[in-house]
C-alpha angles and dihedrals in degrees: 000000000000129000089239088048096051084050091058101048084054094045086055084047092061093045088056087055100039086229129146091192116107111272125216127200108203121199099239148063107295088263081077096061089035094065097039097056085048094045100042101045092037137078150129088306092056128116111196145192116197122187121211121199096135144009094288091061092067095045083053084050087052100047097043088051089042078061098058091254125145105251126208119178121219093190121183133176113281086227084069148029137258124252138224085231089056088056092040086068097043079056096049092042097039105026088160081078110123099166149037137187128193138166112237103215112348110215089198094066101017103244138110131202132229105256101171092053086047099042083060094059097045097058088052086070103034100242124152113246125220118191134194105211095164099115106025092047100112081004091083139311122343110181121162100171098049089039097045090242103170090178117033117169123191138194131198101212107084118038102359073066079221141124124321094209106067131051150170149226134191117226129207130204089250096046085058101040086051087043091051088049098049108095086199099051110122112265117183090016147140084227098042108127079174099058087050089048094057108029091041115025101027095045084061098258092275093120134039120217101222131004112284124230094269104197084044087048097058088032092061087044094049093051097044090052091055094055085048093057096042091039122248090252084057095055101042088049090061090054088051092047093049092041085053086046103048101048092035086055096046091045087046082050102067122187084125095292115147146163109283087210111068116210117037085237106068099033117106130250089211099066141350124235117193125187108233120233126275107290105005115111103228091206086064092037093050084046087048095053091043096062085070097056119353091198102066113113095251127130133158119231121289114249116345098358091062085090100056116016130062130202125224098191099196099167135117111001097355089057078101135112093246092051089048097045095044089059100045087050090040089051087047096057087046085048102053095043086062089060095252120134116250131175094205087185094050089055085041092053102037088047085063104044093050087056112103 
């Protein structure tokens, strides 16, 4: 791939996300991304606030604290979101805060956050905002420049319905100024940000610094070209649809399955988490559905939660009615072997009609 050709994949990146703000295509899964920003904005005079509404909360609070930043956790349930108001009063206990850092829609619990009401907040005070798109990027809006996002990092893997092995991070003045300031940010690194900024943007983008994946690559710019031809509220609408199906066809099942996040609105497009009945294990019952097709897009959580909580990962292109509508069946066979009572045409009918 040419240098004018990786440009202009960027350059359709921003555009996705309606962003004037440079954006950088690193070589690597989006954890790569994830830690630079951290480690290149953050260090022993931060002062951060870290949300925590799933597991990638906490690995943002470890690597903060690994840079020598003060640390203070705004956990939630892992059932809800959290609120602007919630981080209004972090600000107003803690106004030394200087940086914050949230996970848009986390795929591992099922919920996604208001970015736009926090961002808000967050400008108010000046902090720099750090954003974890991965999952809600095609799912449903991503917008830096509206929010004040001053680091957004996508991946392709989830809803794009792309390549794991590429991402990308959108990167503010003041994310760079703050980078350019900090003596510990990474420099001839793997998770310089820096070193892409000067060799590669400021250089103009006529030369890349090191040779690009090439098949993830063509495989970004051929996804992103897909959501461009369908449209990206096409394709945002799918991941809603399958989201109101999913949880309107658990709830019509019955056998004590229900959704893990409490209130809609707070559940996420990108991927449905129910809570399994009394007494049942999900990681068996996922085990159980998934003898009858391994490819439907069922999992159980990850860690603790695999006994009790099961994933319905509806996004990219399995945010569709058949893929909807083979896990709910799948989980209603599982279900009924177990002895529990389930109506299988009443989840097949309500999850139409939920479709929109």
């Amino acid at each position: 791939m040419s240098a004018a050709q990786f440009a202009s994949v960027e350059d359709r990146v921003a555009r996705l996300l309606d962003t004037r703000q440079d954006v950088v295509i690193m070589q690597g899964e989006a954890l790569l991304p994830l830690e630079g920003a951290i480690r290149g904005t953050a260090g022993p005079g931060t002062t951060a606030l870290n949300v925590i509404t799933g597991p990638y909360g906490r690995t943002f609070g470890d690597w903060l604290r690994d840079c020598g930043a003060s640390v203070i956790d705004l956990s939630v349930p892992f059932h809800t979101a959290v609120t602007a108001e919630q981080v209004r009063e972090a600000f107003a206990e803690h106004p030394e805060i200087d940086f914050v850092s949230l996970v848009h829609a986390e795929a591992a619990t099922g919920n996604t956050n208001p970015v736009a009401e926090i961002g808000e907040v967050v400008r108010e005070h000046g902090a720099l905002f750090y954003l974890d798109a991965v999952a809600s990027v095609a799912a449903e809006p991503v917008l830096p420049d509206a929010w004040g996002v001053d680091l957004c990092v996508i991946g392709a893997q989830k809803a794009m319905g792309g390549p794991a092995g590429v991402s990308a991070v959108s990167v503010s003045e003041r994310a760079w100024a703050r980078m350019a300031a900090n003596p510990r940010a990474p420099r001839r690194s793997y998770l310089s940000l820096l070193d892409w900024k000067e060799r590669w943007i400021d250089a103009g983008r006529k030369a890349l610094p090191h040779a690009p994946a090439q098949l993830e690559m063509l495989a970004l710019e051929a996804c992103v070209e897909r959501i461009e031809e369908a449209g990206p509220e096409t394709v945002m609408a799918r991941h809603r649809s399958a989201a109101a199906a999913t949880r309107a066809g658990a709830l019509a099942l019955g056998g004590g399955l229900e959704p893990y996040v409490h209130d809609a609105r707070d559940a996420a497009p990108v991927a449905t988490t129910l809570r399994a009945p009394s007494g049942v294990v999900a990681a068996e019952l996922v085990a159980r559905a998934l003898e009858s097709d391994p490819m439907l897009p069922l999992a159980a959580g990850g860690g603790a939660l695999a006994k009790e909580m099961i994933r319905v990962n509806h996004y990219g292109p399995e945010a569709r009615r058949g893929a909807v509508q083979g896990s709910l069946a799948a989980l209603g066979v599982a279900l009924a072997e177990q002895g529990l009572a389930v109506d299988p045409d009443a989840a097949r009918r309500a999850a139409e009609a939920a479709w929109q």
